[in-house]
Tab-separated table of C-alpha atoms in Angstrom:
chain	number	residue	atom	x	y	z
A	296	UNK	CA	3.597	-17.652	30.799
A	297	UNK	CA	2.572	-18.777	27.330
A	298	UNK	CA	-0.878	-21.130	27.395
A	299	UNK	CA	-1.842	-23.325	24.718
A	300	UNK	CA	-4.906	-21.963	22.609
A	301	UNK	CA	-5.465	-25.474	21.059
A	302	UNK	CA	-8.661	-26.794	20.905
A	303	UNK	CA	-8.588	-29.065	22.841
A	304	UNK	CA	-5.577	-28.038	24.501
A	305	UNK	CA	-2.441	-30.570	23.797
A	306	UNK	CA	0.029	-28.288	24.550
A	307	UNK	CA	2.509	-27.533	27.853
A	308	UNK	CA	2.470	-24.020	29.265
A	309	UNK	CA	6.159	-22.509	29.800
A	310	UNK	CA	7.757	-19.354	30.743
A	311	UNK	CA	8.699	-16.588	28.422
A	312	UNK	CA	11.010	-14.080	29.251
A	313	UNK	CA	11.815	-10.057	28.221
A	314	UNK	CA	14.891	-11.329	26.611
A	315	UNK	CA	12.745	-13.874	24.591
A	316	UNK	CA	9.930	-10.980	23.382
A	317	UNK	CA	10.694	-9.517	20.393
A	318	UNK	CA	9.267	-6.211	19.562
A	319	UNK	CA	8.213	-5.684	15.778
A	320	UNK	CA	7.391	-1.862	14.348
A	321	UNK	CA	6.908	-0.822	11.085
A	322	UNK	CA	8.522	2.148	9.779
A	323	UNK	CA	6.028	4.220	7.358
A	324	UNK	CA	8.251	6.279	6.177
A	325	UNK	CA	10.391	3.334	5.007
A	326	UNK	CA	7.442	1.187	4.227
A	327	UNK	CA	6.304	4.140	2.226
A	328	UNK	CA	9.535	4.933	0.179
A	329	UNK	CA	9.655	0.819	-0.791
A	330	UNK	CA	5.799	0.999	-1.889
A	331	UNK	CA	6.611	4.264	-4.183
A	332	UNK	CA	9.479	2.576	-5.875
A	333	UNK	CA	6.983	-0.712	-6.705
A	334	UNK	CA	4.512	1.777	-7.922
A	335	UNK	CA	6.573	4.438	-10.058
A	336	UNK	CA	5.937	7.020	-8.198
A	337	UNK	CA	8.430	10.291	-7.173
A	338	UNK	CA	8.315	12.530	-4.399
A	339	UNK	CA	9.488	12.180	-1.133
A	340	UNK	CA	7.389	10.604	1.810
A	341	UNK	CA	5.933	12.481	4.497
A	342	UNK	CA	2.629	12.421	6.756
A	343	UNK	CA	-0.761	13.750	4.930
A	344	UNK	CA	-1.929	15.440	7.346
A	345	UNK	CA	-4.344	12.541	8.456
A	346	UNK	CA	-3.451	10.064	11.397
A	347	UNK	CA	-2.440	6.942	10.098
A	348	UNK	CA	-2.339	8.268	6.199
A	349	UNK	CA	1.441	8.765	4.292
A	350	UNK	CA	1.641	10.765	1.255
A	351	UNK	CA	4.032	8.279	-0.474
A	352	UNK	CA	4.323	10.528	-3.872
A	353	UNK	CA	2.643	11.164	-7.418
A	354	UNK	CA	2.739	8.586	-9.581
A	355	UNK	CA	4.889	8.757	-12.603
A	356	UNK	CA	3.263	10.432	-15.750
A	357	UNK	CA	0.355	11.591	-13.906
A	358	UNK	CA	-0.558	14.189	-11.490
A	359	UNK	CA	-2.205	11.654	-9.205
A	360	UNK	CA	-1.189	11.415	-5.630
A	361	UNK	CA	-0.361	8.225	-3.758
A	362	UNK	CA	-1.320	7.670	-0.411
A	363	UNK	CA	-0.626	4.755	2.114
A	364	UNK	CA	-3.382	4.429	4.666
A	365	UNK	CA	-2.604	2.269	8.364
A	366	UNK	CA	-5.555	2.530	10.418
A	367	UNK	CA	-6.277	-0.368	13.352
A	368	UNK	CA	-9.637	-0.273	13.624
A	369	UNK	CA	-12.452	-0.320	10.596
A	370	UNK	CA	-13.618	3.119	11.979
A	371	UNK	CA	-10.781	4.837	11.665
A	372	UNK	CA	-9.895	3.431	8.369
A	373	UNK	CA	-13.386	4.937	7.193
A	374	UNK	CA	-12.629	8.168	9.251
A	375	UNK	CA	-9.170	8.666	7.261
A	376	UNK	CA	-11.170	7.901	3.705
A	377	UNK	CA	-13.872	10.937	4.139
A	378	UNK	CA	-11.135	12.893	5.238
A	379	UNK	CA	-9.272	12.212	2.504
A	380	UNK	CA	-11.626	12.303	-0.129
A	381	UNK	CA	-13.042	15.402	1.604
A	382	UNK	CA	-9.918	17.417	1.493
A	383	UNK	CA	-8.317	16.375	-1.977
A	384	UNK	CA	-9.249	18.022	-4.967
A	385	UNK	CA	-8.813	14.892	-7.474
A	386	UNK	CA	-8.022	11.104	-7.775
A	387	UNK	CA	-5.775	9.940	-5.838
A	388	UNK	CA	-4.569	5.838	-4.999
A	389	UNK	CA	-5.055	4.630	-1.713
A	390	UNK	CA	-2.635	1.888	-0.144
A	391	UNK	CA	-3.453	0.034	2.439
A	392	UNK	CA	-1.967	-3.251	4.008
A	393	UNK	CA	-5.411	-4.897	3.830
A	394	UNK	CA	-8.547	-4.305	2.320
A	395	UNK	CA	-10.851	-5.422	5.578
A	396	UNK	CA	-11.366	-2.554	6.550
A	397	UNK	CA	-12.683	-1.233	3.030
A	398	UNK	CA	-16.232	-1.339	3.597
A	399	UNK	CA	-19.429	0.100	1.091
A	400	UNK	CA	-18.988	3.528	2.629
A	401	UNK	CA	-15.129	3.992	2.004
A	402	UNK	CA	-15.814	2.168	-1.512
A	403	UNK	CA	-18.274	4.994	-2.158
A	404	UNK	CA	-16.390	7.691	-0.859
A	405	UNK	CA	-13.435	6.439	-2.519
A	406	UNK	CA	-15.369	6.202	-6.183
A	407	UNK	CA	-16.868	9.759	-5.472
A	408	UNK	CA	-13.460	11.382	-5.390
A	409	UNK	CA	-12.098	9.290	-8.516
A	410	UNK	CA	-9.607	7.887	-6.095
A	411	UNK	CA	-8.574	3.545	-6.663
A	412	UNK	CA	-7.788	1.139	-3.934
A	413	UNK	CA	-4.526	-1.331	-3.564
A	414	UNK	CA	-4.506	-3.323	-0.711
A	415	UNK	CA	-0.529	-4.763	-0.125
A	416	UNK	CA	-2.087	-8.457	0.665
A	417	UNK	CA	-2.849	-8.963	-2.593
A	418	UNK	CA	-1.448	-5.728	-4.882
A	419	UNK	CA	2.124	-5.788	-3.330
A	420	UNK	CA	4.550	-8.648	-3.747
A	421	UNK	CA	8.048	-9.494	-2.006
A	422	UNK	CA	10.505	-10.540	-4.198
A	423	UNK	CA	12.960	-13.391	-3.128
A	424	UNK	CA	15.433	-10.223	-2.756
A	425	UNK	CA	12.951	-8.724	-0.520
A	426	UNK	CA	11.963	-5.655	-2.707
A	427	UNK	CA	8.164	-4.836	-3.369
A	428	UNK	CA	7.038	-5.308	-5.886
A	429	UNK	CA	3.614	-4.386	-7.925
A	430	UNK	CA	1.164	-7.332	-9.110
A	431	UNK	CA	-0.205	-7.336	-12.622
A	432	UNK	CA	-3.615	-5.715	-11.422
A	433	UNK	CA	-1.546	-3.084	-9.384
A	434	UNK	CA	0.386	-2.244	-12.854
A	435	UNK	CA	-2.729	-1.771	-14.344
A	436	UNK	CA	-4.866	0.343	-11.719
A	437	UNK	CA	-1.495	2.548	-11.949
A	438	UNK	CA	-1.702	2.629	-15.340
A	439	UNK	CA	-5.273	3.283	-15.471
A	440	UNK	CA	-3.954	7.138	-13.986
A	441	UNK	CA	-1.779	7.682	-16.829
A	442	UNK	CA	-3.006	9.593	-19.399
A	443	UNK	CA	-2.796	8.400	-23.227
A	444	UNK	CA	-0.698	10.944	-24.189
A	445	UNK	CA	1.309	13.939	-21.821
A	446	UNK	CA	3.663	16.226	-22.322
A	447	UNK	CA	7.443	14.430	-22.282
A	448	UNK	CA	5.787	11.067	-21.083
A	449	UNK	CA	2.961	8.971	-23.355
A	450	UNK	CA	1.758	5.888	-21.937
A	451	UNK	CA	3.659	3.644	-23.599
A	452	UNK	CA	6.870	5.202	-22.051
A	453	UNK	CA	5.224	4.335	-18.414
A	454	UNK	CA	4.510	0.618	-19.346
A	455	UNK	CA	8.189	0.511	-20.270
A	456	UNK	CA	8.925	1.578	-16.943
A	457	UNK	CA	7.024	-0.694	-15.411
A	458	UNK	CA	8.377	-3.561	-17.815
A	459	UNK	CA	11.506	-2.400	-16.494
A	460	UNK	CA	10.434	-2.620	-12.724
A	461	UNK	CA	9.530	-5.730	-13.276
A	462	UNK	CA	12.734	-6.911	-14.688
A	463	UNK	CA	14.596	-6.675	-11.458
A	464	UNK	CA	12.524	-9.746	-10.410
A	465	UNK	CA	8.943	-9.588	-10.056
A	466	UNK	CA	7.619	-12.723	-9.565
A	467	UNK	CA	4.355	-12.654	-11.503
């Protein structure tokens, strides 16, 4: 039976059935692959090692890692970000589909290891096409990995890239 929540309550209950649920699941691995492609990264996705955490691949021109983090409670969010920073050698960018959870602690922990923070709320756009899509501060935290000049890819050659991402219809 669904009951109104209102306050005050205006509403009728009624009956639900199974065949009127609908069960929602998100698949990481997909979610994953569709984040990497807004954020220029390569690599392949597949589990870090850390419940809840997806290495989503290194982002393009750089050595840097990116990581998609889906914890449910604040807790374990923190728990995944000392593990993380604990066990990676470098900076890394850490996705995560909100940044509630992302308290002082996992701010520190995160700065201590060189590592950057995207949430998807407000980093991550659909397009009317329904591809992600990186905002203009996600661009730039990306960018920020890149260095000024690399062997076979100089910054300049990345922001093209991007440029280029953002052709297909970001909506910025």
């Amino acid at each position: 039976v669904a009951v109104c929540q209102c306050d005050p309550p205006d509403c009728e209950d009624f009956e639900v059935t199974e065949q009127d649920l609908v069960m929602w699941g998100v698949s990481c691995p997909r979610l994953g692959q569709a984040l990497g492609r807004a954020l220029g990264c390569s690599g392949r996705v597949e589990p870090a090692g850390v419940g809840g955490v997806w290495d989503i691949g290194v982002l393009r021109g750089s050595s840097v890692g990116a990581l998609l983090s889906i914890q449910e409670t604040a807790d374990e969010f923190r728990g995944a970000v000392a593990e993380i920073s604990g066990r990676l050698k470098g900076p890394f960018l850490l996705i995560a589909p909100t940044g509630t959870y992302l308290s002082v602690a996992s701010r520190q922990l995160l700065a201590g290891a060189g590592a950057k923070f995207l949430d998807m709320e407000s980093d991550i756009k659909f397009q009317s096409n329904g591809v992600l899509a990186a905002s203009k501060r996600a661009r730039e935290v990306v960018l920020s990995f890149v260095p000024e000049e690399r062997e076979g890819l100089r910054r300049n050659e990345a922001i093209q890239v991007f440029k280029f991402l953002q052709g297909l219809g970001n909506d910025d």
